[in-house]
mmCIF file of N, CA, C and O in Angstrom:
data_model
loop_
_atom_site.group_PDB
_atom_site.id
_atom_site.type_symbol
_atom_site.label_atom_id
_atom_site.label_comp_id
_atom_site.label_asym_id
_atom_site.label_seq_id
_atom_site.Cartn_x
_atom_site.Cartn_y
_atom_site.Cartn_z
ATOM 1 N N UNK A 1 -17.735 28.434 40.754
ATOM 2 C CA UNK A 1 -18.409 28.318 39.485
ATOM 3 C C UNK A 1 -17.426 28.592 38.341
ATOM 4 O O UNK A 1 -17.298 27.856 37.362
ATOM 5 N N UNK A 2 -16.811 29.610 38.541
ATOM 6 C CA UNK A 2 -15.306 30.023 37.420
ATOM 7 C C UNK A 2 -14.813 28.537 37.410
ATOM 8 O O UNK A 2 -15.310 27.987 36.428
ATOM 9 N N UNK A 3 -14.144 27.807 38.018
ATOM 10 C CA UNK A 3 -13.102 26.770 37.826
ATOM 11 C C UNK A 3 -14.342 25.626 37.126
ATOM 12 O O UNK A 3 -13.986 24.890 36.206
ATOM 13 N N UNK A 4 -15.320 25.587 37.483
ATOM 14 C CA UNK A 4 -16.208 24.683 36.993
ATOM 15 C C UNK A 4 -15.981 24.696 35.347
ATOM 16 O O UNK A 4 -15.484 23.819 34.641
ATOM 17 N N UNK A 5 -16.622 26.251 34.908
ATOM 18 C CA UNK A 5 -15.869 26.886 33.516
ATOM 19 C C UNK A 5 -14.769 26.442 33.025
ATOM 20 O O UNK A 5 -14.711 25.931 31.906
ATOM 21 N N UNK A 6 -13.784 26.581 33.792
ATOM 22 C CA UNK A 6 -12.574 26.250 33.233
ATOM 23 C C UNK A 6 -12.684 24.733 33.029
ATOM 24 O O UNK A 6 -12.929 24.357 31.882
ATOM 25 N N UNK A 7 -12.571 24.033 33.764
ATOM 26 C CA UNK A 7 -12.170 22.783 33.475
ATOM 27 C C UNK A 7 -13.176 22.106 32.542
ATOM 28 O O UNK A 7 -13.018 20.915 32.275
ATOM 29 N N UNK A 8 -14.471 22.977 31.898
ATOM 30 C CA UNK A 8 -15.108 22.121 30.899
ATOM 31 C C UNK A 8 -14.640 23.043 29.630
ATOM 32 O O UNK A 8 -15.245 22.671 28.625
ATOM 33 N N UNK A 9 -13.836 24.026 29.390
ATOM 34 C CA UNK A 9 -13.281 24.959 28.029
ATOM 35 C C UNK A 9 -12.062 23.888 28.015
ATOM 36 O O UNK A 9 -11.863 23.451 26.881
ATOM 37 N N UNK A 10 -11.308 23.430 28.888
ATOM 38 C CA UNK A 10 -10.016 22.428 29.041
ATOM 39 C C UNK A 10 -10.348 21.047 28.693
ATOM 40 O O UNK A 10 -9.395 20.366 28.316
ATOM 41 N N UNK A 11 -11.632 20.423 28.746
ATOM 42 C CA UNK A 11 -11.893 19.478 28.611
ATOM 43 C C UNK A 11 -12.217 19.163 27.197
ATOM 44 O O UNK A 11 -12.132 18.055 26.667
ATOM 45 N N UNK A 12 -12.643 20.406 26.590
ATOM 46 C CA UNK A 12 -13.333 20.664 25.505
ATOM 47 C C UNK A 12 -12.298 20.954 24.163
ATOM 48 O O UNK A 12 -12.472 20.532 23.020
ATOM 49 N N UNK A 13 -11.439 21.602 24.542
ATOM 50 C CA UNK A 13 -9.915 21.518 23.714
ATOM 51 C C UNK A 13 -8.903 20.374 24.123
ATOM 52 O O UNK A 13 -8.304 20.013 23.111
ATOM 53 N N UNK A 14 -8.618 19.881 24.914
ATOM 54 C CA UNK A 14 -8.490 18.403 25.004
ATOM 55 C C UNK A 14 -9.125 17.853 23.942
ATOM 56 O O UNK A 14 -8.425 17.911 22.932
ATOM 57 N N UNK A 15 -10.532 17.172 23.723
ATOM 58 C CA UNK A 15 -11.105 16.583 22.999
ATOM 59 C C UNK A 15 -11.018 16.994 21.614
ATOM 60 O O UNK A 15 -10.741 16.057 20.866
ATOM 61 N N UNK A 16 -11.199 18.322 20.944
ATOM 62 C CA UNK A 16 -10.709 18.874 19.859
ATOM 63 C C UNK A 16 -9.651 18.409 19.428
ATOM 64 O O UNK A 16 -9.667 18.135 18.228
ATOM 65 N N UNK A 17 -8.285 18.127 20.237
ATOM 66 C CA UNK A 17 -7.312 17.957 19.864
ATOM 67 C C UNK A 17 -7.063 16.657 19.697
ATOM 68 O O UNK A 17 -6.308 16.297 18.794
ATOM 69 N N UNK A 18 -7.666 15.751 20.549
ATOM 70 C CA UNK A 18 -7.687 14.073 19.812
ATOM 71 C C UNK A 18 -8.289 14.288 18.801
ATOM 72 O O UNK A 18 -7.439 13.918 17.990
ATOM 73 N N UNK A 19 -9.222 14.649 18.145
ATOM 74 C CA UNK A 19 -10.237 14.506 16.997
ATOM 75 C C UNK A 19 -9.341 14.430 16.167
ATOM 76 O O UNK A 19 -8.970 13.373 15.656
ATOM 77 N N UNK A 20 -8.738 15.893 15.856
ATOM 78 C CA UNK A 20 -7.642 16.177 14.770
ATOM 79 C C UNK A 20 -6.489 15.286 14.678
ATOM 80 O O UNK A 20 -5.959 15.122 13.579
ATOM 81 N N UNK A 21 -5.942 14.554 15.961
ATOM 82 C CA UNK A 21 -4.857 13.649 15.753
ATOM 83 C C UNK A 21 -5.203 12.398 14.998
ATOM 84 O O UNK A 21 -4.331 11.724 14.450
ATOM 85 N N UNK A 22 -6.584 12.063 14.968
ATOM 86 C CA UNK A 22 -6.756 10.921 14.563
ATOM 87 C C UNK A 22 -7.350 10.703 12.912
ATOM 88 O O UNK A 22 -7.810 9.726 12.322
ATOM 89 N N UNK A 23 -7.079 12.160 12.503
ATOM 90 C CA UNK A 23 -7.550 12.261 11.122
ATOM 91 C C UNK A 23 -6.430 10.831 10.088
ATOM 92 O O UNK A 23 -5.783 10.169 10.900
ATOM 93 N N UNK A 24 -6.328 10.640 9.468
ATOM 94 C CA UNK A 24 -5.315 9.673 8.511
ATOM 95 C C UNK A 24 -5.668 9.977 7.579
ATOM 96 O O UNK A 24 -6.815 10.053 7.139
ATOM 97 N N UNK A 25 -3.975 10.365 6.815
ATOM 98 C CA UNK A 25 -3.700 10.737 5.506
ATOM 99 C C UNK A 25 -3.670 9.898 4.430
ATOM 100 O O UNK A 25 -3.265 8.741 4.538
ATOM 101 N N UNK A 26 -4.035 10.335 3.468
ATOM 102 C CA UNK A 26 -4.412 9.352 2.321
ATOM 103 C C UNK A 26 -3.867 9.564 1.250
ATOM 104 O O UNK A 26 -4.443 10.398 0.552
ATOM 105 N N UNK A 27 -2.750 9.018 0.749
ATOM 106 C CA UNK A 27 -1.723 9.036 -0.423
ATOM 107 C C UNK A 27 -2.384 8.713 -1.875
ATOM 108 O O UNK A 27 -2.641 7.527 -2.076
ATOM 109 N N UNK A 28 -2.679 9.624 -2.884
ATOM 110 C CA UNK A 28 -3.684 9.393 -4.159
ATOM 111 C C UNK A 28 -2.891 9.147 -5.147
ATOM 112 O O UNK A 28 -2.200 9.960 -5.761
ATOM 113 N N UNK A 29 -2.999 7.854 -5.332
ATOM 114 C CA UNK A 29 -1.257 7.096 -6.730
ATOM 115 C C UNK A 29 -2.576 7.294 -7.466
ATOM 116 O O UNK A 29 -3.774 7.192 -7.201
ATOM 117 N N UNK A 30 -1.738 7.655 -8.618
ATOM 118 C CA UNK A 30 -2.304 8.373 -10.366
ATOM 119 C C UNK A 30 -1.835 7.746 -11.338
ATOM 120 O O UNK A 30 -1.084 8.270 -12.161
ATOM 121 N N UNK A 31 -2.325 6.174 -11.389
ATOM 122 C CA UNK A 31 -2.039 5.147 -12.374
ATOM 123 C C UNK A 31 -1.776 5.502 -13.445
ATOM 124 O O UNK A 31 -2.581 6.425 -13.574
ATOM 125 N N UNK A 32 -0.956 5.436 -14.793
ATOM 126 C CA UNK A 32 -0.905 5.461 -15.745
ATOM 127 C C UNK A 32 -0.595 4.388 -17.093
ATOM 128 O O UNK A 32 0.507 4.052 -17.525
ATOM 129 N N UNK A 33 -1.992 3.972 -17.601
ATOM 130 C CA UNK A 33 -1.987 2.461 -17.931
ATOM 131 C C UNK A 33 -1.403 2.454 -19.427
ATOM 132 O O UNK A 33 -2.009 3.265 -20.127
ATOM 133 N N UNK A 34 -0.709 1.978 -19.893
ATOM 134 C CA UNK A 34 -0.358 1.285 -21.235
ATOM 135 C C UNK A 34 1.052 0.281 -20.941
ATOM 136 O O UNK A 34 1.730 -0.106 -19.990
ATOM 137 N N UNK A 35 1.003 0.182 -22.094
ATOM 138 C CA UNK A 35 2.244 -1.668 -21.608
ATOM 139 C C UNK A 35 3.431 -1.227 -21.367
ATOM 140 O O UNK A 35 4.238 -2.013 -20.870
ATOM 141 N N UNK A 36 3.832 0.140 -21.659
ATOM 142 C CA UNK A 36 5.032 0.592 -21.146
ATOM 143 C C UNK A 36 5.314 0.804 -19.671
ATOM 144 O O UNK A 36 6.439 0.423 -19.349
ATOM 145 N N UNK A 37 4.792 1.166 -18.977
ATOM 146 C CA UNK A 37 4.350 1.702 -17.803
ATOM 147 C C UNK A 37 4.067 0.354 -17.103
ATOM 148 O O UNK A 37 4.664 0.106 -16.055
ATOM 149 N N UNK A 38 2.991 -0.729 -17.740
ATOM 150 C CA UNK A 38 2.720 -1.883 -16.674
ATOM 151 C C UNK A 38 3.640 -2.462 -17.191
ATOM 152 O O UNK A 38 3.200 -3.601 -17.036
ATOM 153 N N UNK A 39 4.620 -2.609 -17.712
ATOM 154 C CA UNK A 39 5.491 -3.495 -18.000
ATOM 155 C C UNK A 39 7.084 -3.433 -16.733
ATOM 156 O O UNK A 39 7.663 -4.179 -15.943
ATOM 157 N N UNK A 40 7.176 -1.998 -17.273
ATOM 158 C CA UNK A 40 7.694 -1.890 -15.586
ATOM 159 C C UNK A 40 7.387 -2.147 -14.057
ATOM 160 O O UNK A 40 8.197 -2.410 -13.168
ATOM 161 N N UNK A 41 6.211 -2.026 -13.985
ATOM 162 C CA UNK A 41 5.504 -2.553 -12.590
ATOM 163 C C UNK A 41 5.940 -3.701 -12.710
ATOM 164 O O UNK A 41 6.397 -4.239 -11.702
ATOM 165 N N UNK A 42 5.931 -4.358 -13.867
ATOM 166 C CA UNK A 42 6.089 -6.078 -13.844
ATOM 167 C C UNK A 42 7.228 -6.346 -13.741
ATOM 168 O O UNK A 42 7.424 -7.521 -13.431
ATOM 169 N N UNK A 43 8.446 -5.494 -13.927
ATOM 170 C CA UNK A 43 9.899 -6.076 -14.190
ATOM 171 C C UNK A 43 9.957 -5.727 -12.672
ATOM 172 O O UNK A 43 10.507 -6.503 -11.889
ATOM 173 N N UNK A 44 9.077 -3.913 -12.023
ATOM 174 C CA UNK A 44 9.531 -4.560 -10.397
ATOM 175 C C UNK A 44 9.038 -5.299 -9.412
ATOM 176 O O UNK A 44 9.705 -5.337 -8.378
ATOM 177 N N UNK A 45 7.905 -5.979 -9.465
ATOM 178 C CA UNK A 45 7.453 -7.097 -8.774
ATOM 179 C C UNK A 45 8.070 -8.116 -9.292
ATOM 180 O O UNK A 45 7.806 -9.047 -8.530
ATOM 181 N N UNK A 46 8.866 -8.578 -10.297
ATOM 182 C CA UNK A 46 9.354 -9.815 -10.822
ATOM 183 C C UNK A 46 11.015 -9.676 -9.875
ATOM 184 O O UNK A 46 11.564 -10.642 -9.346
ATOM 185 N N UNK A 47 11.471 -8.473 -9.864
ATOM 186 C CA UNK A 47 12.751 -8.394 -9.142
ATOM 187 C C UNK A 47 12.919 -8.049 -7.486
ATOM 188 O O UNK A 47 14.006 -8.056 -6.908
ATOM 189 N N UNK A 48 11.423 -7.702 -6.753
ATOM 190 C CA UNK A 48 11.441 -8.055 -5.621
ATOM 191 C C UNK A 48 10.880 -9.327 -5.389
ATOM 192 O O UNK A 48 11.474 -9.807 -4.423
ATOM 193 N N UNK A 49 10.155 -9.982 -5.745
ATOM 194 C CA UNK A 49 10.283 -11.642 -6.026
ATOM 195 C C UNK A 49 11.394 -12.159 -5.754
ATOM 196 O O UNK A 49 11.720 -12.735 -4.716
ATOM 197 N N UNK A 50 12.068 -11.942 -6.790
ATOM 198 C CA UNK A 50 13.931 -12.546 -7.130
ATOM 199 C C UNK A 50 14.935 -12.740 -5.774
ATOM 200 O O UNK A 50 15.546 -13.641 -5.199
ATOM 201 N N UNK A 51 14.673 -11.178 -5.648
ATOM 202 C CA UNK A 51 15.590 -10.799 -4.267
ATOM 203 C C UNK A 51 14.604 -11.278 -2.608
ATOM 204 O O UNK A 51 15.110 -10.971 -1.529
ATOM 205 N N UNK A 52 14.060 -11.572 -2.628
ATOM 206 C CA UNK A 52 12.887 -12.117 -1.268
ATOM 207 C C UNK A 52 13.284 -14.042 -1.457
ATOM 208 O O UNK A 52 13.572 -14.981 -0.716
ATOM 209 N N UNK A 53 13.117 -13.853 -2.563
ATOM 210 C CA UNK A 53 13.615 -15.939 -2.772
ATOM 211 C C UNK A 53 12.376 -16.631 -1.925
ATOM 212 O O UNK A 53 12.591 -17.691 -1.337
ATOM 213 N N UNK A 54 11.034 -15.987 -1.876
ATOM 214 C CA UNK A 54 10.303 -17.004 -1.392
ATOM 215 C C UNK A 54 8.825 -15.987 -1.682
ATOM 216 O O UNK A 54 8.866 -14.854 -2.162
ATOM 217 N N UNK A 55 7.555 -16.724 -1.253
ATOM 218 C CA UNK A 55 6.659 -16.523 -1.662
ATOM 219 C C UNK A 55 6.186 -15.020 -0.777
ATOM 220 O O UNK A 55 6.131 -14.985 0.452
ATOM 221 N N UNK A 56 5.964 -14.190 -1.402
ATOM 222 C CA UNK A 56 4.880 -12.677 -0.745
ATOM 223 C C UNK A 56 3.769 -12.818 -1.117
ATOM 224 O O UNK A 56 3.286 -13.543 -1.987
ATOM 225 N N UNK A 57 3.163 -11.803 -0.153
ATOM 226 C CA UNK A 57 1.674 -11.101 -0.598
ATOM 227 C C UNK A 57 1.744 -10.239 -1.333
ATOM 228 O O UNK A 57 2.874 -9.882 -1.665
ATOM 229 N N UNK A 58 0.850 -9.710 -1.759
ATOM 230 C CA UNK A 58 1.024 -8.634 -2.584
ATOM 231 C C UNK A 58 1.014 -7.286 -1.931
ATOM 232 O O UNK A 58 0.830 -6.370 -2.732
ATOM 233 N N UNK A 59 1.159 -6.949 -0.738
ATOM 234 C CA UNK A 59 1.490 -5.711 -0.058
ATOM 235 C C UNK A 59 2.724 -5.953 0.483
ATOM 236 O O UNK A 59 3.448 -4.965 0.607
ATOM 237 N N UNK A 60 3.279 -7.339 0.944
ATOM 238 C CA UNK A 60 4.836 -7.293 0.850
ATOM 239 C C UNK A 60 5.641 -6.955 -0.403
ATOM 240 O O UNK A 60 6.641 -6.247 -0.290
ATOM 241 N N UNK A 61 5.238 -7.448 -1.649
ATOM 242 C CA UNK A 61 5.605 -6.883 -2.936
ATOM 243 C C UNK A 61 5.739 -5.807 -2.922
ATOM 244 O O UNK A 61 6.815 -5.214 -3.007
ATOM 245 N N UNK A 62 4.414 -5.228 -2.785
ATOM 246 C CA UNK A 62 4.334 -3.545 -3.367
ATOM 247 C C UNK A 62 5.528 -2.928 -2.395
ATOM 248 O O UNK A 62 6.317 -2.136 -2.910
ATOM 249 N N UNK A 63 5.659 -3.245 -1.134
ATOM 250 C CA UNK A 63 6.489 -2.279 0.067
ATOM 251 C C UNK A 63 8.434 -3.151 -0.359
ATOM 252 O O UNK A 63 9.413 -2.728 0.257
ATOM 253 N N UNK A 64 8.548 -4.036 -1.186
ATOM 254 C CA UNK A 64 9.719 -4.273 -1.389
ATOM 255 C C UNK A 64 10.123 -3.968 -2.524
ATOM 256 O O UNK A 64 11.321 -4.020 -2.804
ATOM 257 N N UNK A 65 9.186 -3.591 -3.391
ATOM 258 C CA UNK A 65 9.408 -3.096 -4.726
ATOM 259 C C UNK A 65 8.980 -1.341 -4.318
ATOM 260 O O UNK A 65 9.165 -0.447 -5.144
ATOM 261 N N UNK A 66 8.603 -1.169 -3.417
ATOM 262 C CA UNK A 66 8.711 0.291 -2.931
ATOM 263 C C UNK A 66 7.697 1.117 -4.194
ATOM 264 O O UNK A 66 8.219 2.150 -4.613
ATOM 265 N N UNK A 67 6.624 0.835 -4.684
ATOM 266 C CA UNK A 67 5.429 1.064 -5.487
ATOM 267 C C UNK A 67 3.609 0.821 -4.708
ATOM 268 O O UNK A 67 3.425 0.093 -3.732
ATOM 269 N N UNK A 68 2.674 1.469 -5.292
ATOM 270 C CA UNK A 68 1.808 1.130 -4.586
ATOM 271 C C UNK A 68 0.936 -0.041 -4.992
ATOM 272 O O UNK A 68 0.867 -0.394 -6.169
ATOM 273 N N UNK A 69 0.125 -0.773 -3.806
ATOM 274 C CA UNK A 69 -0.717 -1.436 -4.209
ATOM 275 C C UNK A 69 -0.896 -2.006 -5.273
ATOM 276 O O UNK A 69 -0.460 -3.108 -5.608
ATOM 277 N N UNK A 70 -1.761 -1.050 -6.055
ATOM 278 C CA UNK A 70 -2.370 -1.019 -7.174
ATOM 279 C C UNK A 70 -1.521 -1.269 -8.287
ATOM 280 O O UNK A 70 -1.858 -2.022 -9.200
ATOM 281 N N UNK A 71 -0.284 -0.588 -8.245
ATOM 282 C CA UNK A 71 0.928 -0.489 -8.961
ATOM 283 C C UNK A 71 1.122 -2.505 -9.137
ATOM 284 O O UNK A 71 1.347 -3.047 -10.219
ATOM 285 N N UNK A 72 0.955 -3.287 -7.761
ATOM 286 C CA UNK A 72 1.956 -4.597 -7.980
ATOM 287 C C UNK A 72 0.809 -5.530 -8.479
ATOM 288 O O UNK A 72 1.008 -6.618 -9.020
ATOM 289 N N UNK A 73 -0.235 -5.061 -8.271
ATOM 290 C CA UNK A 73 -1.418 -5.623 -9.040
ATOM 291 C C UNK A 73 -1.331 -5.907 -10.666
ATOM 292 O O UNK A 73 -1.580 -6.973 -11.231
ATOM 293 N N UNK A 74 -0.995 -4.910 -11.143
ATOM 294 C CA UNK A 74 -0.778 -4.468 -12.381
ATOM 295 C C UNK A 74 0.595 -5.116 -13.231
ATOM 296 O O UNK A 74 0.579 -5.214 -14.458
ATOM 297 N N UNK A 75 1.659 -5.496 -12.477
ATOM 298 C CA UNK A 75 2.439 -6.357 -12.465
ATOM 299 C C UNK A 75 2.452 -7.517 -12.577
ATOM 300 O O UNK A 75 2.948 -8.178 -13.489
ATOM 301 N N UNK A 76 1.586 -8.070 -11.117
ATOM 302 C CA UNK A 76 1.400 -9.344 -10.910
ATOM 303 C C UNK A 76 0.407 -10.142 -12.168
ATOM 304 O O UNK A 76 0.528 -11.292 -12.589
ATOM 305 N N UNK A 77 -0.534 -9.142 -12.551
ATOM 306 C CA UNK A 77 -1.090 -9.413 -13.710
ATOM 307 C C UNK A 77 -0.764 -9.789 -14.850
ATOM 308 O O UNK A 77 -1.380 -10.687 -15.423
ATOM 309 N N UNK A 78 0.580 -8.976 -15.542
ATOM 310 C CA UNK A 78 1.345 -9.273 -16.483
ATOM 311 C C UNK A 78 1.937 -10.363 -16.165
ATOM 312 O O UNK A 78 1.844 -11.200 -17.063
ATOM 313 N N UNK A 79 2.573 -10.746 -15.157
ATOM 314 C CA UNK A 79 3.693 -12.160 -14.775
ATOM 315 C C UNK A 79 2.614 -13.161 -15.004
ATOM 316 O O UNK A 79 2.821 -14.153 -15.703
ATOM 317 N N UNK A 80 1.261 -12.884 -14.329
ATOM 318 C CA UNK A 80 0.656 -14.327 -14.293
ATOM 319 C C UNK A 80 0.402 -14.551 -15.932
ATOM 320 O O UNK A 80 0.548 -15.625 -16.516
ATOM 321 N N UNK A 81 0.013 -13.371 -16.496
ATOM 322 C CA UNK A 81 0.221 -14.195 -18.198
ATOM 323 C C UNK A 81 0.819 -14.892 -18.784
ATOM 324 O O UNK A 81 0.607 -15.893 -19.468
ATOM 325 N N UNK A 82 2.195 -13.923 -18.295
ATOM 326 C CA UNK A 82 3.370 -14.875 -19.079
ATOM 327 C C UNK A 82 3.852 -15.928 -18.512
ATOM 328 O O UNK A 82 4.918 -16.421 -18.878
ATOM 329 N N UNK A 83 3.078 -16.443 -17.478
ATOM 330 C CA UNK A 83 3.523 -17.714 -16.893
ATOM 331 C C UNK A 83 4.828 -17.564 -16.105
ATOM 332 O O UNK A 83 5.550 -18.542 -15.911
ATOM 333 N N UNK A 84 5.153 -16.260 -15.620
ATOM 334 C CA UNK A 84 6.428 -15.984 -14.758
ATOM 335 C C UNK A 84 6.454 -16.320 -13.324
ATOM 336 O O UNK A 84 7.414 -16.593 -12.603
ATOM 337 N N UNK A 85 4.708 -16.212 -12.965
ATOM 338 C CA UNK A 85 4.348 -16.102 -11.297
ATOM 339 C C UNK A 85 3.306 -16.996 -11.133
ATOM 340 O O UNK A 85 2.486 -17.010 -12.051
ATOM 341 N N UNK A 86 3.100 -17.846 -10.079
ATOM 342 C CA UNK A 86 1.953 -18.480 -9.778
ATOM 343 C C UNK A 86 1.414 -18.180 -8.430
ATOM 344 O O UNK A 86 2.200 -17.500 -7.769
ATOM 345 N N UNK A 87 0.059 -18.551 -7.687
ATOM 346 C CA UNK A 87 -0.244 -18.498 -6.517
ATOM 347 C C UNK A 87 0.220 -19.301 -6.129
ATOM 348 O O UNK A 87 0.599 -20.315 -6.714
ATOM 349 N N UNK A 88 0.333 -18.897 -4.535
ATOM 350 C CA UNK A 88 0.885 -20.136 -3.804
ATOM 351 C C UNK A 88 0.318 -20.159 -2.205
ATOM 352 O O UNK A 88 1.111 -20.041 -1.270
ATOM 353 N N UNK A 89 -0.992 -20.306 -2.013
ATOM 354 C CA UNK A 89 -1.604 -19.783 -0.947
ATOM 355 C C UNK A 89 -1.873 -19.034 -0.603
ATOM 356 O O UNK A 89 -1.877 -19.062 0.628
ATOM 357 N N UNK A 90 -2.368 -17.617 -1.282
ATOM 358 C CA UNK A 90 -2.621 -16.477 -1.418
ATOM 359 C C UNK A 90 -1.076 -15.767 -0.963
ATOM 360 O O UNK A 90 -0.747 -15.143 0.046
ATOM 361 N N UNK A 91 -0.404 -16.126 -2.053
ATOM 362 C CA UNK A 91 0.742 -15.761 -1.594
ATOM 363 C C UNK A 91 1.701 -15.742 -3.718
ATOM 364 O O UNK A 91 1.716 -16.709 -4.481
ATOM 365 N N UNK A 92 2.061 -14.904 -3.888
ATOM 366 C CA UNK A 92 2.808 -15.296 -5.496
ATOM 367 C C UNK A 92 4.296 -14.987 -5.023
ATOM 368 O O UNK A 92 4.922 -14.185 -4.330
ATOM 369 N N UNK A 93 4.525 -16.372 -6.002
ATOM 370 C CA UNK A 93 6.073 -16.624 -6.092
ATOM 371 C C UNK A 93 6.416 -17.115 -7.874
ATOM 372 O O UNK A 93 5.890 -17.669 -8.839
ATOM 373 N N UNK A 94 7.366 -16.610 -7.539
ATOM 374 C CA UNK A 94 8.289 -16.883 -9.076
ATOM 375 C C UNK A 94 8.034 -18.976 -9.198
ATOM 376 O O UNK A 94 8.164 -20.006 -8.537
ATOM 377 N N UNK A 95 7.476 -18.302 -10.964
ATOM 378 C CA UNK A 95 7.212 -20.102 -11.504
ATOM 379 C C UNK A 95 8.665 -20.896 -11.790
ATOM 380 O O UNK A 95 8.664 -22.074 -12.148
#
């Protein structure tokens, strides 16, 4: 009956311990909006563009311009104004 015990307190911290491994961390970027600030987002999605020489997504952007998400959004936004960037199959490349 003891080992019965045991192997369900072992089974039971086992399982505890996957739970906790499978938690995922969540990185909180703290936008800061005016044209100074998105203007840079835009000069670095316009220069990982440049250096790639072909069409990305916009999470290849953000991870080659080494900024988040949200960050190449904010970019890509400004370029498409100024007529710098177009779609290209859910994909933007330099116009």
């Amino acid at each position: 009956m003891a080992e019965k015990k045991a192997t369900k307190a072992a089974t039971t911290k086992t399982a505890a311990k996957k739970e906790t491994t499978k938690k995922t961390i969540t990185k909180k970027v703290e936008l800061v909006i005016n044209a100074e600030t998105v203007g840079f987002k835009a000069g670095d999605v316009y220069n990982a563009l440049a250096a790639a020489e072909k069409a990305l997504t916009v999470a290849e952007i953000a991870k080659a311009a080494k900024i988040a998400t949200e960050e190449a959004y904010l970019g890509i936004g400004w370029l498409l104004k100024e007529g710098k960037v177009k779609d290209d199959n859910n994909k933007i490349v330099l116009a």
